mmCIF file of N, CA and C in Angstrom:
data_model
loop_
_atom_site.group_PDB
_atom_site.id
_atom_site.type_symbol
_atom_site.label_atom_id
_atom_site.label_comp_id
_atom_site.label_asym_id
_atom_site.label_seq_id
_atom_site.Cartn_x
_atom_site.Cartn_y
_atom_site.Cartn_z
ATOM 1 N N MET A 173 107.785 83.059 107.738
ATOM 2 C CA MET A 173 107.356 81.582 107.056
ATOM 3 C C MET A 173 107.177 81.652 104.987
ATOM 4 N N LYS A 174 107.697 80.357 105.082
ATOM 5 C CA LYS A 174 107.553 79.714 103.543
ATOM 6 C C LYS A 174 106.367 78.443 103.787
ATOM 7 N N HIS A 175 105.750 78.186 102.694
ATOM 8 C CA HIS A 175 105.135 77.171 102.529
ATOM 9 C C HIS A 175 106.642 76.044 101.244
ATOM 10 N N THR A 176 106.057 74.427 101.849
ATOM 11 C CA THR A 176 106.737 73.288 101.669
ATOM 12 C C THR A 176 106.195 72.872 100.013
ATOM 13 N N ALA A 177 106.546 72.385 99.111
ATOM 14 C CA ALA A 177 106.022 72.225 98.455
ATOM 15 C C ALA A 177 105.685 70.607 98.353
ATOM 16 N N VAL A 178 104.693 70.190 99.971
ATOM 17 C CA VAL A 178 104.419 68.366 99.701
ATOM 18 C C VAL A 178 102.874 68.843 99.418
ATOM 19 N N ARG A 179 103.118 67.466 99.238
ATOM 20 C CA ARG A 179 101.407 67.311 99.451
ATOM 21 C C ARG A 179 100.255 68.377 100.312
ATOM 22 N N THR A 180 100.064 68.323 101.589
ATOM 23 C CA THR A 180 99.534 69.244 102.523
ATOM 24 C C THR A 180 100.493 70.479 102.547
ATOM 25 N N ARG A 181 100.056 71.531 102.117
ATOM 26 C CA ARG A 181 100.923 72.732 102.530
ATOM 27 C C ARG A 181 101.165 72.339 103.559
ATOM 28 N N ARG A 182 102.306 72.743 104.638
ATOM 29 C CA ARG A 182 102.405 73.455 106.621
ATOM 30 C C ARG A 182 103.088 74.488 106.383
ATOM 31 N N ALA A 183 103.135 75.277 107.003
ATOM 32 C CA ALA A 183 103.819 75.947 107.032
ATOM 33 C C ALA A 183 105.317 75.799 107.641
ATOM 34 N N VAL A 184 106.500 76.284 107.019
ATOM 35 C CA VAL A 184 107.297 76.118 108.252
ATOM 36 C C VAL A 184 108.667 77.161 108.355
ATOM 37 N N PRO A 185 109.130 77.566 109.611
ATOM 38 C CA PRO A 185 110.151 79.437 109.812
ATOM 39 C C PRO A 185 111.274 79.285 108.194
ATOM 40 N N CYS A 186 111.662 80.250 107.887
ATOM 41 C CA CYS A 186 112.329 79.956 106.566
ATOM 42 C C CYS A 186 113.598 80.570 107.786
ATOM 43 N N ALA A 187 114.695 79.578 107.827
ATOM 44 C CA ALA A 187 116.012 79.085 108.597
ATOM 45 C C ALA A 187 117.035 80.211 107.497
ATOM 46 N N THR A 188 117.281 81.872 108.309
ATOM 47 C CA THR A 188 118.201 82.213 107.895
ATOM 48 C C THR A 188 119.360 82.637 108.761
ATOM 49 N N PRO A 189 120.206 81.444 108.497
ATOM 50 C CA PRO A 189 121.382 82.105 109.612
ATOM 51 C C PRO A 189 122.631 83.207 109.383
ATOM 52 N N HIS A 190 122.057 84.081 108.246
ATOM 53 C CA HIS A 190 123.064 85.043 108.243
ATOM 54 C C HIS A 190 122.238 86.009 107.958
ATOM 55 N N SER A 191 122.702 87.903 107.841
ATOM 56 C CA SER A 191 122.212 88.022 107.025
ATOM 57 C C SER A 191 121.874 88.899 106.135
ATOM 58 N N HIS A 192 123.001 88.248 105.111
ATOM 59 C CA HIS A 192 123.403 88.606 104.120
ATOM 60 C C HIS A 192 122.639 87.738 103.206
ATOM 61 N N THR A 193 122.010 86.585 103.676
ATOM 62 C CA THR A 193 121.379 85.747 102.750
ATOM 63 C C THR A 193 119.519 85.955 103.030
ATOM 64 N N GLY A 194 119.273 86.391 102.697
ATOM 65 C CA GLY A 194 117.745 87.039 102.922
ATOM 66 C C GLY A 194 116.566 85.900 102.026
ATOM 67 N N PRO A 195 115.281 86.145 102.068
ATOM 68 C CA PRO A 195 114.919 85.419 101.796
ATOM 69 C C PRO A 195 114.533 84.810 100.770
ATOM 70 N N ASP A 196 115.413 86.063 99.747
ATOM 71 C CA ASP A 196 115.104 86.324 98.001
ATOM 72 C C ASP A 196 116.538 85.435 97.557
ATOM 73 N N ALA A 197 117.771 85.725 98.399
ATOM 74 C CA ALA A 197 118.848 85.006 98.267
ATOM 75 C C ALA A 197 118.948 83.838 96.911
ATOM 76 N N ALA A 198 118.220 82.502 97.217
ATOM 77 C CA ALA A 198 118.226 81.583 96.263
ATOM 78 C C ALA A 198 117.672 82.287 94.261
ATOM 79 N N VAL A 199 116.793 83.613 94.724
ATOM 80 C CA VAL A 199 116.201 83.556 93.564
ATOM 81 C C VAL A 199 116.697 84.586 93.092
ATOM 82 N N ARG A 200 117.986 85.285 93.515
ATOM 83 C CA ARG A 200 118.688 86.149 92.697
ATOM 84 C C ARG A 200 120.137 84.997 91.357
ATOM 85 N N GLY A 201 120.498 84.414 92.279
ATOM 86 C CA GLY A 201 120.809 83.217 91.595
ATOM 87 C C GLY A 201 122.571 83.464 92.015
ATOM 88 N N PRO A 202 123.629 82.689 91.065
ATOM 89 C CA PRO A 202 124.635 83.706 90.239
ATOM 90 C C PRO A 202 124.957 85.063 89.845
ATOM 91 N N GLY A 203 126.393 86.285 90.319
ATOM 92 C CA GLY A 203 126.232 87.313 89.579
ATOM 93 C C GLY A 203 124.714 88.116 89.460
ATOM 94 N N TRP A 204 125.066 87.492 90.626
ATOM 95 C CA TRP A 204 123.094 89.002 90.811
ATOM 96 C C TRP A 204 124.418 90.443 91.176
ATOM 97 N N GLU A 205 124.738 90.312 92.787
ATOM 98 C CA GLU A 205 125.121 91.758 92.689
ATOM 99 C C GLU A 205 126.666 91.906 91.126
ATOM 100 N N ARG A 206 126.829 91.461 90.303
ATOM 101 C CA ARG A 206 128.001 92.383 88.870
ATOM 102 C C ARG A 206 125.944 93.336 88.473
ATOM 103 N N ARG A 207 124.955 92.212 88.711
ATOM 104 C CA ARG A 207 124.205 93.015 87.633
ATOM 105 C C ARG A 207 123.646 94.049 88.231
ATOM 106 N N GLU A 208 122.991 93.972 89.698
ATOM 107 C CA GLU A 208 123.214 95.013 90.735
ATOM 108 C C GLU A 208 123.545 96.203 90.053
ATOM 109 N N SER A 209 124.896 95.839 90.433
ATOM 110 C CA SER A 209 126.059 96.934 90.625
ATOM 111 C C SER A 209 125.555 98.022 89.454
ATOM 112 N N ARG A 210 125.542 97.090 87.915
ATOM 113 C CA ARG A 210 125.100 97.462 86.374
ATOM 114 C C ARG A 210 124.068 98.115 86.456
ATOM 115 N N THR A 211 123.525 97.650 86.802
ATOM 116 C CA THR A 211 121.789 98.847 87.314
ATOM 117 C C THR A 211 122.031 99.741 87.652
ATOM 118 N N TRP A 212 122.875 99.900 88.770
ATOM 119 C CA TRP A 212 123.088 101.503 89.622
ATOM 120 C C TRP A 212 123.635 102.010 88.943
ATOM 121 N N ALA A 213 124.810 101.327 87.749
ATOM 122 C CA ALA A 213 125.917 102.753 87.145
ATOM 123 C C ALA A 213 124.782 103.055 86.435
ATOM 124 N N ARG A 214 123.774 102.674 85.629
ATOM 125 C CA ARG A 214 122.784 102.786 84.947
ATOM 126 C C ARG A 214 122.631 103.813 84.873
ATOM 127 N N ALA A 215 121.647 103.668 86.122
ATOM 128 C CA ALA A 215 120.150 104.809 86.288
ATOM 129 C C ALA A 215 121.691 105.909 87.236
ATOM 130 N N ASN A 216 122.745 105.465 87.873
ATOM 131 C CA ASN A 216 122.992 107.135 88.020
ATOM 132 C C ASN A 216 123.615 107.886 86.977
ATOM 133 N N ARG A 217 124.024 106.790 85.610
ATOM 134 C CA ARG A 217 124.507 107.789 84.252
ATOM 135 C C ARG A 217 122.756 109.228 83.554
ATOM 136 N N VAL A 218 122.303 108.176 83.583
ATOM 137 C CA VAL A 218 120.656 108.904 83.372
ATOM 138 C C VAL A 218 119.966 109.832 84.377
ATOM 139 N N ALA A 219 121.090 109.864 86.068
ATOM 140 C CA ALA A 219 120.616 110.740 86.543
ATOM 141 C C ALA A 219 120.860 111.971 86.736
ATOM 142 N N ILE A 220 122.537 112.021 86.600
ATOM 143 C CA ILE A 220 123.813 112.747 85.677
ATOM 144 C C ILE A 220 123.179 113.212 84.602
ATOM 145 N N ARG A 221 122.722 112.428 83.365
ATOM 146 C CA ARG A 221 122.413 113.164 82.393
ATOM 147 C C ARG A 221 121.784 114.307 82.685
ATOM 148 N N LEU A 222 119.896 113.290 83.245
ATOM 149 C CA LEU A 222 118.795 114.500 83.323
ATOM 150 C C LEU A 222 119.315 115.659 83.795
ATOM 151 N N THR A 223 120.231 116.042 84.989
ATOM 152 C CA THR A 223 120.301 116.990 85.625
ATOM 153 C C THR A 223 121.339 117.871 85.129
ATOM 154 N N THR A 224 122.130 117.220 84.017
ATOM 155 C CA THR A 224 123.244 118.112 83.468
ATOM 156 C C THR A 224 122.371 118.902 82.371
ATOM 157 N N ARG A 225 121.549 118.595 82.123
ATOM 158 C CA ARG A 225 120.650 118.809 81.079
ATOM 159 C C ARG A 225 119.724 120.087 81.290
ATOM 160 N N VAL A 226 118.638 119.869 82.556
ATOM 161 C CA VAL A 226 117.945 120.581 82.936
ATOM 162 C C VAL A 226 118.654 121.538 83.801
ATOM 163 N N GLN A 227 120.307 121.789 84.411
ATOM 164 C CA GLN A 227 120.738 122.718 84.665
ATOM 165 C C GLN A 227 121.150 123.643 83.107
ATOM 166 N N GLU A 228 122.012 122.923 81.863
ATOM 167 C CA GLU A 228 121.632 123.551 80.562
ATOM 168 C C GLU A 228 120.461 124.408 80.583
ATOM 169 N N GLY A 229 119.163 123.901 80.364
ATOM 170 C CA GLY A 229 118.483 124.262 80.269
ATOM 171 C C GLY A 229 118.022 125.652 81.176
ATOM 172 N N LEU A 230 117.944 125.577 82.287
ATOM 173 C CA LEU A 230 117.862 127.004 82.959
ATOM 174 C C LEU A 230 118.543 127.537 82.803
ATOM 175 N N GLN A 231 120.648 127.468 81.974
ATOM 176 C CA GLN A 231 121.080 128.918 82.602
ATOM 177 C C GLN A 231 121.015 128.918 80.789
ATOM 178 N N GLU A 232 120.236 128.326 79.992
ATOM 179 C CA GLU A 232 119.722 129.321 78.951
ATOM 180 C C GLU A 232 118.733 130.144 78.909
ATOM 181 N N ALA A 233 118.363 129.174 79.524
ATOM 182 C CA ALA A 233 116.881 130.574 80.324
ATOM 183 C C ALA A 233 117.020 131.644 80.631
ATOM 184 N N ALA A 234 118.033 132.032 81.175
ATOM 185 C CA ALA A 234 118.858 132.628 82.375
ATOM 186 C C ALA A 234 119.424 133.368 81.499
ATOM 187 N N ARG A 235 120.013 133.163 80.034
ATOM 188 C CA ARG A 235 120.569 133.629 79.528
ATOM 189 C C ARG A 235 120.064 134.277 78.200
ATOM 190 N N ARG A 236 118.851 133.848 77.655
ATOM 191 C CA ARG A 236 118.205 134.530 76.969
ATOM 192 C C ARG A 236 116.608 134.299 77.104
ATOM 193 N N PRO A 237 116.179 135.238 77.849
ATOM 194 C CA PRO A 237 114.878 135.120 79.151
ATOM 195 C C PRO A 237 113.394 134.708 78.329
ATOM 196 N N ASP A 238 113.706 135.619 76.639
ATOM 197 C CA ASP A 238 112.440 136.003 75.636
ATOM 198 C C ASP A 238 112.523 134.452 74.543
ATOM 199 N N ARG A 239 112.851 133.487 74.596
ATOM 200 C CA ARG A 239 113.888 132.512 73.867
ATOM 201 C C ARG A 239 111.673 132.101 73.310
ATOM 202 N N GLY A 240 111.424 131.953 72.258
ATOM 203 C CA GLY A 240 110.706 131.109 71.933
ATOM 204 C C GLY A 240 108.767 131.058 72.464
ATOM 205 N N ASP A 241 108.789 132.601 72.989
ATOM 206 C CA ASP A 241 107.595 133.056 73.763
ATOM 207 C C ASP A 241 106.654 133.937 73.091
ATOM 208 N N ILE A 242 105.329 132.506 72.462
ATOM 209 C CA ILE A 242 104.243 133.027 72.094
ATOM 210 C C ILE A 242 103.486 134.600 72.570
ATOM 211 N N SER A 243 103.733 135.182 71.658
ATOM 212 C CA SER A 243 103.084 136.608 71.694
ATOM 213 C C SER A 243 101.337 136.176 71.749
ATOM 214 N N THR A 244 100.325 137.378 72.506
ATOM 215 C CA THR A 244 99.118 137.200 72.545
ATOM 216 C C THR A 244 98.056 137.215 71.301
ATOM 217 N N THR A 245 98.941 138.490 70.331
ATOM 218 C CA THR A 245 98.401 137.963 68.859
ATOM 219 C C THR A 245 98.133 136.607 68.530
ATOM 220 N N THR A 246 99.570 136.143 67.862
ATOM 221 C CA THR A 246 99.468 134.773 68.101
ATOM 222 C C THR A 246 98.622 133.561 67.971
ATOM 223 N N VAL A 247 98.539 134.078 69.391
ATOM 224 C CA VAL A 247 97.237 132.815 69.688
ATOM 225 C C VAL A 247 95.766 133.328 69.002
ATOM 226 N N ILE A 248 95.531 134.945 69.706
ATOM 227 C CA ILE A 248 94.839 134.924 69.033
ATOM 228 C C ILE A 248 94.493 135.270 67.596
ATOM 229 N N ILE A 249 95.452 135.376 66.575
ATOM 230 C CA ILE A 249 95.041 134.641 65.377
ATOM 231 C C ILE A 249 95.516 133.562 65.301
ATOM 232 N N TRP A 250 95.788 132.542 65.803
ATOM 233 C CA TRP A 250 95.681 130.952 65.942
ATOM 234 C C TRP A 250 93.913 130.384 66.132
ATOM 235 N N VAL A 251 93.547 131.152 67.613
ATOM 236 C CA VAL A 251 92.154 130.725 67.661
ATOM 237 C C VAL A 251 91.490 131.346 66.690
ATOM 238 N N ALA A 252 91.562 132.663 65.635
ATOM 239 C CA ALA A 252 90.232 132.400 64.752
ATOM 240 C C ALA A 252 90.144 132.035 63.628
ATOM 241 N N ALA A 253 92.019 131.658 63.339
ATOM 242 C CA ALA A 253 91.622 130.740 62.461
ATOM 243 C C ALA A 253 91.294 128.877 62.437
ATOM 244 N N VAL A 254 91.429 128.959 63.539
ATOM 245 C CA VAL A 254 90.887 127.281 63.531
ATOM 246 C C VAL A 254 89.110 127.422 64.380
ATOM 247 N N THR A 255 88.579 128.641 64.534
ATOM 248 C CA THR A 255 87.292 128.912 64.691
ATOM 249 C C THR A 255 86.815 128.843 63.179
ATOM 250 N N GLY A 256 87.706 129.149 62.346
ATOM 251 C CA GLY A 256 86.832 129.521 61.126
ATOM 252 C C GLY A 256 86.684 128.635 60.671
ATOM 253 N N ALA A 257 88.040 127.833 60.334
ATOM 254 C CA ALA A 257 87.868 126.204 59.790
ATOM 255 C C ALA A 257 86.642 125.362 60.212
ATOM 256 N N VAL A 258 86.539 125.303 61.740
ATOM 257 C CA VAL A 258 85.743 124.612 62.078
ATOM 258 C C VAL A 258 83.704 125.221 61.573
ATOM 259 N N LEU A 259 84.164 126.946 61.296
ATOM 260 C CA LEU A 259 82.973 127.103 61.023
ATOM 261 C C LEU A 259 82.617 126.002 59.656
ATOM 262 N N ILE A 260 83.701 126.698 58.638
ATOM 263 C CA ILE A 260 83.192 127.175 57.228
ATOM 264 C C ILE A 260 82.924 125.441 57.338
ATOM 265 N N ALA A 261 83.599 123.911 57.515
ATOM 266 C CA ALA A 261 83.898 123.087 57.666
ATOM 267 C C ALA A 261 81.969 122.313 58.718
ATOM 268 N N GLY A 262 81.559 122.741 59.202
ATOM 269 C CA GLY A 262 80.531 122.913 59.647
ATOM 270 C C GLY A 262 79.045 123.153 59.193
ATOM 271 N N THR A 263 79.172 124.384 58.615
ATOM 272 C CA THR A 263 78.779 124.849 57.513
ATOM 273 C C THR A 263 78.697 124.503 56.332
ATOM 274 N N ILE A 264 79.638 123.228 55.307
ATOM 275 C CA ILE A 264 79.828 122.871 54.339
ATOM 276 C C ILE A 264 78.851 120.955 54.158
ATOM 277 N N ALA A 265 79.100 120.854 55.977
ATOM 278 C CA ALA A 265 78.424 119.525 56.491
ATOM 279 C C ALA A 265 76.499 119.746 56.400
ATOM 280 N N LEU A 266 76.374 121.001 57.157
ATOM 281 C CA LEU A 266 74.828 121.135 57.117
ATOM 282 C C LEU A 266 74.698 121.211 55.930
ATOM 283 N N VAL A 267 75.113 122.059 54.784
ATOM 284 C CA VAL A 267 74.176 122.280 53.460
ATOM 285 C C VAL A 267 74.544 120.884 52.254
ATOM 286 N N ILE A 268 75.147 119.899 53.119
ATOM 287 C CA ILE A 268 75.371 118.930 52.549
ATOM 288 C C ILE A 268 74.488 117.591 52.908
ATOM 289 N N SER A 269 73.703 117.812 54.644
ATOM 290 C CA SER A 269 72.804 117.336 54.278
ATOM 291 C C SER A 269 71.993 116.656 54.985
ATOM 292 N N LYS A 270 71.542 118.677 54.359
ATOM 293 C CA LYS A 270 70.285 119.015 53.672
ATOM 294 C C LYS A 270 69.915 118.944 52.486
ATOM 295 N N TYR A 271 71.062 119.337 51.763
ATOM 296 C CA TYR A 271 70.478 118.513 50.596
ATOM 297 C C TYR A 271 70.751 117.478 49.714
ATOM 298 N N ASN A 272 71.176 116.244 50.644
ATOM 299 C CA ASN A 272 72.152 114.871 50.073
ATOM 300 C C ASN A 272 70.396 114.179 49.280
ATOM 301 N N GLY A 273 69.058 114.401 49.338
ATOM 302 C CA GLY A 273 68.301 114.248 48.179
ATOM 303 C C GLY A 273 68.652 114.227 47.257
ATOM 304 N N GLN A 274 68.582 116.035 47.007
ATOM 305 C CA GLN A 274 68.572 116.863 45.608
ATOM 306 C C GLN A 274 69.930 116.414 45.337
ATOM 307 N N LEU A 275 70.927 116.066 45.750
ATOM 308 C CA LEU A 275 72.219 115.954 44.812
ATOM 309 C C LEU A 275 72.422 114.800 44.502
ATOM 310 N N SER A 276 71.647 113.535 45.104
ATOM 311 C CA SER A 276 71.985 112.201 44.482
ATOM 312 C C SER A 276 72.429 112.048 43.169
ATOM 313 N N GLY A 277 71.236 113.090 42.882
ATOM 314 C CA GLY A 277 70.815 112.857 41.452
ATOM 315 C C GLY A 277 71.832 113.694 40.398
ATOM 316 N N LEU A 278 72.557 113.883 40.674
ATOM 317 C CA LEU A 278 73.703 114.614 40.233
ATOM 318 C C LEU A 278 74.522 113.912 39.104
#
């Protein structure tokens, strides 16, 4: 059912004599089939490109299984470095906040 645009809105049944003319056929406008086919073609190209890229990545991983893995030692070193930097920055902030009144006269 669709509503007409008259003063009192009354429901009237949609007259669709053929199955190929749906309720949104007037909205689609001329040339919608061509635009729709271009959209599907673009989506297919993107899907093929992504599938190809994933397959190439899987083949590369099978060929070189140790490519770019981070060792445990590297992770430990990075965690220690970041922790040390945070501790140093926190200590500096603590000292500055504690002696802020005495440092203002310098």
